[in-house]
Tab-separated table of C-alpha atoms and ligand atoms in Angstrom:
chain	number	residue	atom	x	y	z
A	1	MET	CA	-11.899	17.369	7.858
A	2	LYS	CA	-9.922	16.334	10.292
A	3	SER	CA	-6.080	17.143	10.868
A	4	ILE	CA	-3.798	15.835	13.791
A	5	LEU	CA	-0.616	17.613	14.098
A	6	THR	CA	2.217	15.212	15.506
A	7	SER	CA	5.661	15.987	16.395
A	8	ALA	CA	8.625	15.033	14.451
A	9	LEU	CA	9.218	11.235	14.109
A	10	LEU	CA	12.485	10.817	14.272
A	11	ALA	CA	13.831	13.649	16.868
A	12	SER	CA	17.469	11.923	17.747
A	13	THR	CA	18.641	11.403	21.428
A	14	ALA	CA	21.913	11.277	22.495
A	15	PHE	CA	21.639	7.292	23.723
A	16	SER	CA	22.835	4.688	22.162
A	17	SER	CA	22.063	1.051	23.056
A	18	VAL	CA	19.453	-1.041	21.520
A	19	VAL	CA	17.635	-1.601	24.808
A	20	PRO	CA	15.372	2.195	24.801
A	21	ARG	CA	14.966	3.568	28.298
A	22	ALA	CA	11.749	4.423	29.243
A	23	GLY	CA	10.452	7.151	26.841
A	24	GLN	CA	13.548	7.310	24.885
A	25	LYS	CA	14.370	6.204	21.340
A	26	VAL	CA	16.798	4.281	20.093
A	27	ASP	CA	19.487	6.457	18.252
A	28	TYR	CA	20.918	4.903	15.298
A	29	ASP	CA	23.293	7.303	14.027
A	30	GLY	CA	26.090	5.739	13.006
A	31	PHE	CA	24.962	2.367	12.931
A	32	LYS	CA	26.072	0.337	10.027
A	33	ALA	CA	23.595	-2.246	8.112
A	34	LEU	CA	26.284	-5.336	7.236
A	35	ARG	CA	25.516	-8.149	4.554
A	36	VAL	CA	27.556	-11.212	6.586
A	37	THR	CA	28.575	-14.171	5.235
A	38	LEU	CA	28.878	-17.180	7.782
A	39	PRO	CA	30.674	-19.990	7.916
A	40	GLU	CA	29.200	-23.201	7.297
A	41	GLY	CA	27.434	-25.503	9.850
A	42	SER	CA	27.077	-22.216	12.410
A	43	GLU	CA	24.058	-22.495	14.242
A	44	ASN	CA	25.898	-21.073	17.858
A	45	LEU	CA	27.575	-18.530	15.522
A	46	LYS	CA	23.924	-17.292	14.668
A	47	THR	CA	23.298	-16.719	18.332
A	48	GLN	CA	26.170	-14.900	19.101
A	49	ILE	CA	25.539	-12.745	16.279
A	50	GLU	CA	22.157	-11.988	17.331
A	51	ASP	CA	23.679	-11.190	20.801
A	52	LEU	CA	25.931	-8.721	19.493
A	53	VAL	CA	23.841	-6.970	16.904
A	54	ALA	CA	21.465	-4.312	17.298
A	55	HIS	CA	18.495	-6.616	14.829
A	56	VAL	CA	19.046	-8.811	12.421
A	57	LEU	CA	17.079	-7.644	9.658
A	58	ASN	CA	16.290	-10.869	7.543
A	59	PRO	CA	16.586	-13.825	10.206
A	60	GLY	CA	16.479	-17.426	8.289
A	61	LYS	CA	18.688	-16.297	5.522
A	62	LYS	CA	22.576	-17.541	4.924
A	63	GLU	CA	23.535	-14.165	4.234
A	64	LEU	CA	22.518	-11.993	7.059
A	65	ASP	CA	21.586	-8.488	6.873
A	66	VAL	CA	22.430	-6.607	10.919
A	67	VAL	CA	22.473	-3.609	12.343
A	68	VAL	CA	25.300	-2.954	14.363
A	69	ALA	CA	26.693	-0.187	16.537
A	70	PRO	CA	30.130	1.297	15.580
A	71	LYS	CA	31.792	-0.539	18.988
A	72	ASP	CA	30.631	-3.624	17.729
A	73	ILE	CA	31.435	-3.693	14.077
A	74	ALA	CA	35.057	-5.247	14.954
A	75	ALA	CA	33.922	-7.987	16.849
A	76	LEU	CA	31.185	-8.928	14.074
A	77	LYS	CA	33.826	-9.150	11.676
A	78	ALA	CA	35.801	-11.202	13.827
A	79	LEU	CA	32.948	-13.888	13.594
A	80	VAL	CA	31.805	-13.769	10.075
A	81	ILE	CA	33.703	-14.878	6.848
A	82	GLU	CA	32.719	-11.933	4.395
A	83	SER	CA	30.701	-8.673	5.445
A	84	LYS	CA	29.788	-6.432	3.122
A	85	VAL	CA	28.474	-2.868	3.906
A	86	ILE	CA	25.282	-2.154	2.665
A	87	ASN	CA	24.073	1.078	4.630
A	88	GLU	CA	26.858	3.191	5.980
A	89	ASP	CA	24.784	5.090	8.461
A	90	VAL	CA	21.400	3.867	9.193
A	91	GLY	CA	20.800	6.611	11.700
A	92	ALA	CA	20.903	9.011	8.751
A	93	ALA	CA	18.545	6.792	6.310
A	94	LEU	CA	16.290	7.112	9.079
A	95	LYS	CA	16.007	10.711	8.303
A	96	GLU	CA	15.097	9.906	4.919
A	97	GLU	CA	12.188	8.345	5.631
A	98	GLY	CA	10.507	11.815	6.144
A	99	GLU	CA	8.816	13.325	9.076
A	100	PHE	CA	5.051	12.491	9.655
A	101	LYS	CA	3.001	15.108	7.817
A	102	ALA	CA	-0.663	16.580	9.228
A	103	TYR	CA	-3.028	14.257	8.029
A	104	ALA	CA	-6.107	15.426	6.084
A	105	VAL	CA	-9.511	13.935	4.382
A	106	PRO	CA	-7.849	11.139	2.372
A	107	SER	CA	-6.324	11.727	-1.023
A	108	GLU	CA	-3.407	10.545	-2.666
A	109	SER	CA	-1.132	12.497	-0.912
A	110	TRP	CA	-1.565	10.125	2.034
A	111	PHE	CA	0.764	8.105	-0.036
A	112	THR	CA	3.742	10.625	0.252
A	113	ALA	CA	4.592	10.035	4.091
A	114	TYR	CA	4.720	7.657	6.649
A	115	HIS	CA	1.696	8.107	9.366
A	116	PRO	CA	1.385	7.676	12.983
A	117	TYR	CA	-0.677	4.690	14.199
A	118	ALA	CA	-4.081	6.910	15.269
A	119	ASP	CA	-3.851	8.518	11.466
A	120	HIS	CA	-3.727	4.818	9.978
A	121	LEU	CA	-7.192	4.122	11.949
A	122	GLN	CA	-8.569	7.356	10.914
A	123	PHE	CA	-7.655	6.877	7.504
A	124	LEU	CA	-9.485	3.476	6.974
A	125	ARG	CA	-12.348	5.606	9.035
A	126	ASP	CA	-12.313	8.575	6.431
A	127	LEU	CA	-12.180	6.271	3.313
A	128	GLN	CA	-14.947	4.074	4.616
A	129	ALA	CA	-17.395	7.338	5.336
A	130	GLY	CA	-16.943	8.184	1.773
A	131	TYR	CA	-18.052	4.591	0.454
A	132	THR	CA	-21.052	3.247	3.200
A	133	SER	CA	-22.821	1.416	0.708
A	134	ASN	CA	-20.044	-0.941	-0.267
A	135	SER	CA	-17.815	-0.692	2.525
A	136	ALA	CA	-17.276	-1.563	6.353
A	137	ILE	CA	-15.217	-1.207	8.992
A	138	PHE	CA	-14.703	-4.266	10.797
A	139	THR	CA	-12.210	-5.601	14.215
A	140	LEU	CA	-10.513	-8.991	14.586
A	141	GLY	CA	-9.771	-8.561	18.410
A	142	ASN	CA	-7.379	-7.223	20.717
A	143	SER	CA	-3.328	-7.261	20.704
A	144	VAL	CA	-1.361	-8.053	23.860
A	145	GLN	CA	-1.875	-4.016	24.938
A	146	GLY	CA	-5.497	-4.038	23.754
A	147	ARG	CA	-5.519	-2.342	20.720
A	148	THR	CA	-7.734	-3.332	18.198
A	149	LEU	CA	-7.203	-5.113	14.874
A	150	THR	CA	-8.910	-2.997	12.610
A	151	GLY	CA	-9.767	-3.514	8.776
A	152	ILE	CA	-12.505	-2.664	5.847
A	153	GLN	CA	-14.533	-4.876	4.023
A	154	ILE	CA	-15.062	-3.973	0.823
A	155	TRP	CA	-17.817	-5.872	-1.676
A	156	GLY	CA	-19.402	-4.790	-4.795
A	157	ALA	CA	-22.759	-5.703	-6.685
A	158	GLY	CA	-23.529	-9.012	-5.370
A	159	GLY	CA	-23.712	-7.234	-1.619
A	160	ARG	CA	-22.100	-7.724	1.516
A	161	GLY	CA	-20.684	-10.933	2.001
A	162	SER	CA	-21.903	-12.916	-0.958
A	163	ARG	CA	-18.470	-13.458	-2.657
A	164	PRO	CA	-15.517	-15.883	-2.114
A	165	ALA	CA	-13.096	-13.873	0.279
A	166	VAL	CA	-9.746	-11.996	-0.663
A	167	ILE	CA	-7.788	-11.307	2.639
A	168	ILE	CA	-4.861	-9.132	3.011
A	169	HIS	CA	-2.893	-8.293	5.968
A	170	GLY	CA	-0.341	-5.691	6.362
A	171	ASN	CA	2.575	-4.649	8.953
A	172	VAL	CA	2.329	-8.264	10.865
A	173	HIS	CA	6.407	-7.078	11.399
A	174	ALA	CA	6.059	-3.802	13.346
A	175	ARG	CA	8.926	-2.357	11.162
A	176	GLU	CA	7.718	-3.109	7.587
A	177	TRP	CA	5.983	0.378	7.298
A	178	ILE	CA	5.837	0.299	3.768
A	179	THR	CA	3.433	-2.213	3.975
A	180	SER	CA	0.537	-0.815	5.672
A	181	MET	CA	0.884	1.531	2.901
A	182	THR	CA	0.681	-0.969	-0.007
A	183	THR	CA	-2.326	-2.555	1.846
A	184	GLU	CA	-4.247	0.864	2.451
A	185	TYR	CA	-3.367	2.114	-1.175
A	186	PHE	CA	-5.158	-1.452	-2.082
A	187	ALA	CA	-7.983	-0.747	-0.332
A	188	TRP	CA	-7.870	2.931	-2.045
A	189	GLN	CA	-7.935	1.899	-5.219
A	190	LEU	CA	-10.462	-0.224	-5.293
A	191	LEU	CA	-12.877	1.934	-3.679
A	192	THR	CA	-11.992	5.130	-5.836
A	193	LYS	CA	-11.968	3.680	-8.731
A	194	TYR	CA	-14.771	1.470	-8.527
A	195	ALA	CA	-17.556	3.795	-10.259
A	196	SER	CA	-14.717	4.657	-13.183
A	197	ASP	CA	-12.635	1.746	-13.975
A	198	ALA	CA	-14.140	-1.329	-15.353
A	199	ASN	CA	-11.276	-3.593	-14.539
A	200	VAL	CA	-11.653	-2.634	-10.713
A	201	LYS	CA	-15.152	-2.705	-10.592
A	202	ALA	CA	-15.099	-6.538	-12.188
A	203	ILE	CA	-12.687	-7.464	-9.495
A	204	VAL	CA	-14.865	-5.608	-6.156
A	205	ASP	CA	-18.018	-7.894	-7.922
A	206	LYS	CA	-16.074	-10.567	-7.830
A	207	PHE	CA	-15.169	-10.988	-4.348
A	208	ASP	CA	-15.256	-9.715	-1.006
A	209	PHE	CA	-12.261	-7.689	0.358
A	210	TYR	CA	-11.089	-8.009	3.998
A	211	ILE	CA	-7.880	-5.734	4.060
A	212	THR	CA	-6.137	-5.126	7.685
A	213	PRO	CA	-3.215	-2.984	7.029
A	214	ILE	CA	-1.900	-3.340	10.732
A	215	VAL	CA	-2.343	-6.580	12.292
A	216	ASN	CA	0.406	-5.821	14.506
A	217	PRO	CA	-0.471	-2.286	16.758
A	218	ASP	CA	1.687	-2.993	19.387
A	219	GLY	CA	4.739	-3.696	17.454
A	220	PHE	CA	3.714	-0.661	14.888
A	221	VAL	CA	3.351	1.691	17.913
A	222	TYR	CA	6.711	0.715	19.472
A	223	THR	CA	8.406	1.265	16.238
A	224	GLN	CA	7.405	4.680	16.600
A	225	THR	CA	7.672	5.297	20.185
A	226	ASN	CA	11.049	3.226	21.360
A	227	ASP	CA	12.795	1.165	18.729
A	228	ARG	CA	12.302	2.181	14.485
A	229	LEU	CA	13.633	-1.653	13.659
A	230	TRP	CA	11.295	-3.832	16.087
A	231	ARG	CA	10.109	-6.512	14.479
A	232	LYS	CA	7.989	-8.716	16.832
A	233	ASN	CA	4.679	-7.938	19.254
A	234	ARG	CA	5.124	-6.838	22.380
A	235	GLN	CA	4.037	-10.037	24.633
A	236	THR	CA	6.424	-10.938	27.566
A	237	VAL	CA	7.699	-14.402	28.413
A	238	SER	CA	7.640	-15.652	31.480
A	239	GLY	CA	10.888	-15.680	33.313
A	240	ASN	CA	12.749	-13.849	30.740
A	241	THR	CA	13.231	-10.439	30.146
A	242	CYS	CA	13.011	-10.308	26.184
A	243	VAL	CA	9.614	-9.376	24.440
A	244	GLY	CA	8.115	-10.428	21.629
A	245	ARG	CA	6.607	-13.213	20.016
A	246	ASP	CA	6.973	-13.273	15.930
A	247	ILE	CA	3.266	-13.405	14.908
A	248	ASN	CA	4.255	-14.923	11.717
A	249	ARG	CA	6.087	-18.044	13.342
A	250	ASN	CA	3.092	-18.256	15.340
A	251	TRP	CA	0.418	-19.950	13.178
A	252	PRO	CA	-1.176	-23.150	14.322
A	253	TYR	CA	-0.040	-25.564	11.805
A	254	LYS	CA	3.322	-26.955	11.448
A	255	TRP	CA	4.538	-24.796	14.315
A	256	GLU	CA	5.826	-27.828	16.209
A	257	VAL	CA	8.219	-28.613	13.228
A	258	THR	CA	12.106	-27.125	13.996
A	259	GLY	CA	14.248	-25.232	11.782
A	260	GLY	CA	12.286	-22.029	10.674
A	261	ALA	CA	11.736	-20.493	13.776
A	262	SER	CA	13.504	-20.177	17.268
A	263	THR	CA	12.807	-21.056	20.475
A	264	ASN	CA	15.122	-18.361	22.287
A	265	PRO	CA	12.832	-15.342	23.341
A	266	CYS	CA	15.424	-12.742	22.353
A	267	SER	CA	15.516	-14.012	18.766
A	268	GLU	CA	13.702	-11.963	15.843
A	269	THR	CA	11.773	-15.032	15.273
A	270	TYR	CA	10.692	-16.228	18.532
A	271	LYS	CA	7.966	-18.542	17.878
A	272	GLY	CA	5.966	-18.251	21.305
A	273	VAL	CA	5.421	-20.925	24.044
A	274	ALA	CA	2.506	-22.615	22.122
A	275	PRO	CA	1.144	-22.187	18.719
A	276	GLY	CA	-1.413	-19.571	18.282
A	277	ASP	CA	-0.503	-18.195	21.871
A	278	ALA	CA	-0.265	-14.804	20.847
A	279	PRO	CA	-3.626	-12.576	20.505
A	280	GLU	CA	-3.044	-11.288	17.682
A	281	ASN	CA	-2.612	-14.493	16.062
A	282	ARG	CA	-5.688	-16.056	17.245
A	283	ALA	CA	-7.500	-12.860	16.364
A	284	LEU	CA	-5.896	-13.769	12.706
A	285	SER	CA	-6.707	-17.378	12.597
A	286	ALA	CA	-9.870	-16.894	13.478
A	287	GLN	CA	-10.856	-14.370	10.645
A	288	VAL	CA	-9.176	-17.490	8.447
A	289	ASN	CA	-11.795	-20.087	9.835
A	290	THR	CA	-14.750	-18.100	9.977
A	291	LEU	CA	-14.447	-16.666	6.250
A	292	ARG	CA	-13.132	-20.734	5.255
A	293	ASP	CA	-16.275	-21.942	7.333
A	294	SER	CA	-18.646	-19.219	5.382
A	295	ARG	CA	-17.912	-18.521	1.737
A	296	GLY	CA	-14.355	-19.999	1.417
A	297	ILE	CA	-11.114	-18.127	0.803
A	298	ARG	CA	-10.045	-17.475	-3.021
A	299	LEU	CA	-6.938	-15.355	-2.046
A	300	TYR	CA	-4.679	-14.721	0.776
A	301	LEU	CA	-2.284	-12.114	0.899
A	302	ASP	CA	0.599	-11.240	3.494
A	303	ILE	CA	2.206	-8.227	2.889
A	304	HIS	CA	5.830	-7.885	3.865
A	305	SER	CA	9.465	-6.002	3.594
A	306	TYR	CA	11.894	-6.482	2.117
A	307	GLY	CA	13.502	-8.370	-0.783
A	308	GLN	CA	11.373	-8.156	-3.727
A	309	TYR	CA	9.710	-11.581	-3.412
A	310	ILE	CA	6.642	-13.498	-4.299
A	311	LEU	CA	6.381	-16.484	-2.193
A	312	TRP	CA	3.857	-19.419	-1.712
A	313	PRO	CA	3.512	-22.284	0.043
A	314	TYR	CA	5.516	-24.008	1.593
A	315	GLY	CA	7.400	-22.567	4.561
A	316	TYR	CA	7.878	-25.699	6.575
A	317	ASN	CA	9.209	-27.864	4.059
A	318	CYS	CA	11.477	-27.291	0.983
A	319	ASN	CA	10.137	-30.543	-0.798
A	320	LEU	CA	6.673	-29.969	-0.504
A	321	ARG	CA	4.499	-28.224	-3.004
A	322	PRO	CA	0.606	-27.293	-2.789
A	323	GLU	CA	-1.255	-29.460	-5.240
A	324	ASN	CA	-2.319	-26.255	-7.383
A	325	ASN	CA	1.432	-25.350	-7.597
A	326	ALA	CA	1.745	-24.587	-11.117
A	327	GLN	CA	-1.379	-22.188	-10.839
A	328	HIS	CA	0.628	-20.322	-7.602
A	329	GLN	CA	3.321	-20.111	-10.329
A	330	THR	CA	1.472	-18.855	-13.091
A	331	LEU	CA	-0.406	-16.155	-10.907
A	332	ALA	CA	3.063	-14.961	-9.835
A	333	GLN	CA	4.639	-14.808	-12.847
A	334	ARG	CA	2.041	-12.518	-14.195
A	335	ALA	CA	2.239	-10.209	-11.091
A	336	GLN	CA	6.163	-10.482	-11.283
A	337	ALA	CA	5.565	-9.025	-15.029
A	338	ALA	CA	3.128	-6.390	-14.154
A	339	ILE	CA	5.118	-5.229	-11.986
A	340	ARG	CA	8.275	-5.264	-13.848
A	341	ALA	CA	6.216	-3.054	-16.790
A	342	VAL	CA	5.089	-0.397	-14.540
A	343	SER	CA	8.755	0.315	-12.912
A	344	GLY	CA	11.027	-2.220	-13.914
A	345	THR	CA	11.503	-3.495	-10.074
A	346	ALA	CA	12.587	-6.854	-10.330
A	347	TYR	CA	10.925	-9.521	-8.239
A	348	THR	CA	11.818	-12.924	-7.355
A	349	ILE	CA	9.206	-15.622	-7.486
A	350	GLY	CA	8.750	-19.357	-5.815
A	351	PRO	CA	7.860	-21.425	-3.347
A	352	SER	CA	8.816	-19.956	0.072
A	353	CYS	CA	11.287	-22.628	2.089
A	354	SER	CA	12.922	-23.423	-1.427
A	355	THR	CA	13.190	-19.801	-2.561
A	356	LEU	CA	13.908	-17.452	0.270
A	357	TYR	CA	13.998	-20.024	3.679
A	358	ALA	CA	12.383	-22.203	6.065
A	359	THR	CA	9.561	-20.911	7.918
A	360	THR	CA	7.227	-23.053	10.672
A	361	GLY	CA	3.871	-21.675	12.031
A	362	SER	CA	3.733	-18.921	9.008
A	363	SER	CA	0.398	-17.467	7.451
A	364	THR	CA	0.330	-18.478	4.037
A	365	ASP	CA	1.282	-22.585	5.173
A	366	TYR	CA	-1.989	-22.042	7.926
A	367	THR	CA	-3.728	-20.343	4.956
A	368	ASP	CA	-3.337	-22.696	2.127
A	369	VAL	CA	-4.243	-25.840	4.588
A	370	THR	CA	-6.065	-25.035	7.226
A	371	GLY	CA	-7.474	-22.022	5.637
A	372	ASN	CA	-8.339	-24.184	2.521
A	373	ALA	CA	-7.378	-21.102	0.447
A	374	THR	CA	-7.055	-21.213	-3.050
A	375	TYR	CA	-4.143	-19.218	-3.037
A	376	SER	CA	-1.893	-17.837	-0.731
A	377	TYR	CA	1.141	-15.624	-1.188
A	378	THR	CA	3.642	-13.614	0.622
A	379	TYR	CA	4.887	-10.539	-1.038
A	380	GLU	CA	8.037	-8.942	0.203
A	381	LEU	CA	8.043	-5.402	-1.307
A	382	ARG	CA	11.024	-3.321	-1.784
A	383	ASP	CA	14.018	-2.924	-1.588
A	384	THR	CA	17.018	-5.460	-1.661
A	385	GLY	CA	18.424	-4.015	1.268
A	386	THR	CA	20.206	-0.273	0.561
A	387	TYR	CA	16.960	1.002	2.549
A	388	GLY	CA	15.348	-2.182	3.714
A	389	PHE	CA	12.646	-1.358	6.323
A	390	THR	CA	13.407	2.509	6.317
A	391	LEU	CA	12.373	2.926	2.247
A	392	PRO	CA	12.136	6.705	2.133
A	393	ALA	CA	9.252	8.626	1.663
A	394	ASN	CA	9.551	9.293	-1.796
A	395	GLN	CA	9.758	5.513	-2.767
A	396	ILE	CA	6.277	5.037	-1.004
A	397	GLN	CA	4.062	5.853	-4.266
A	398	PRO	CA	6.238	4.058	-6.728
A	399	THR	CA	6.227	1.437	-4.059
A	400	VAL	CA	2.278	1.016	-4.006
A	401	ARG	CA	1.657	1.936	-7.393
A	402	GLU	CA	3.713	-1.131	-8.873
A	403	THR	CA	2.376	-3.707	-6.075
A	404	TRP	CA	-0.819	-2.306	-6.984
A	405	ALA	CA	-0.402	-3.565	-10.630
A	406	GLY	CA	1.110	-6.934	-9.027
A	407	VAL	CA	-2.352	-7.681	-7.415
A	408	LEU	CA	-4.215	-6.239	-9.622
A	409	SER	CA	-3.124	-9.069	-12.032
A	410	MET	CA	-3.454	-11.825	-9.191
A	411	PHE	CA	-7.191	-10.206	-8.310
A	412	LYS	CA	-8.155	-10.726	-12.074
A	413	ASP	CA	-6.566	-14.239	-12.411
A	414	ALA	CA	-7.580	-15.732	-9.015
B	1	NAG	C1	-12.123	-25.808	0.155
B	1	NAG	O1	-12.661	-25.126	-0.947
B	1	NAG	C2	-12.876	-25.447	-2.116
B	1	NAG	C3	-12.887	-24.577	-3.422
B	1	NAG	O2	-11.838	-23.803	-3.749
B	1	NAG	C4	-14.214	-26.364	-1.680
B	1	NAG	O3	-14.616	-26.972	-2.920
B	1	NAG	C5	-14.188	-27.262	-0.779
B	1	NAG	O4	-15.501	-27.629	-0.544
B	1	NAG	C6	-13.558	-26.733	0.596
B	1	NAG	N1	-12.913	-27.789	1.488
B	1	NAG	C7	-13.309	-27.535	2.691
B	1	NAG	C8	-12.981	-28.535	3.386
B	1	NAG	O5	-13.832	-26.427	3.177
B	2	ZN	ZN1	7.917	-9.478	7.590
């Protein structure tokens, strides 16, 4: 039995700037989330907006969701042609996320609250300890600050490493807390239902699962210590004071193509200096390459939030489709229907560039082409902007359950 008591997550400070002082957390009280429409052909304007706001929540979209300090709202409104409030008080929404709870050995109650990083690692270790004959903890290398990327491998009747791989990554973007909860729920379901649920048994016997719930641990910790809305890793850039590469713009495939990432180190989508120059990214691409060369990759899932999308390649070109585009679409349609059947939650599906926005150096383009994965998908979980990344704790269980129905459908079909 293990229990860690943690301090309240959301202790607020009387400090409001987006760059926290050492040891202080950004206080978002009174900040608003706005959805703004930019005039046509406004690349320069995007940079101005990025400088003005605290965070761009959905960099790349035509309508930007931004979090802005009260003092900057008027200046922002002057730059855009339309703006709509999607959250009146981001600080108040953060409080609805709930407080960290003491951690006890794995049970469903894990999925009723958010947790500190150390507890996530303990959850994986404790879950694995209950199923030693068909699971193992693995590591994929280290983050910038030396944290180990840690995951759980799950296999069935064929024995360890005998089946095509299913690779699942969570929390690549630090602020997307619902995604580590959701990927952990997949592992939880696969292991706890194996003996009692014939559908789950069939799937676990068919694949080797490699689930890494938090592939950006430094960023994740930073969202808990300094800035809840941080996205990137915590890598410094020579000659620049801005921090962080976007790990999902750093994969070494079509990294050099323009228009789907930023070359500005201060941007939310900074691509880095060279393809694959983020250590987290090197660890992840090495995993993909190793599994490609051993048993092959059947399915790759990169779990993000928010927006309620299921997307597949390609990100770097809006006109290209994978050769099995029709199968990608069929699996996605069935997952979309499975999610809707659980909760009514509506997902939009499609090739990522043409459906959402252009991305270069993204995970699913890499796994599709370089990784030779049969299927590659990005999920964008709940919601569509009301809470955005700070989904209240009472939405964790509904979200993980509906998403499980979607991925279970994909596991059956893949
Ligand atoms: C790619 O995967 C397919 C199975 O989906 C396999 O038949 C083929 O040999 C693989 N190609 C390479 C280059 O690994
Ligand atoms: Zn993301």
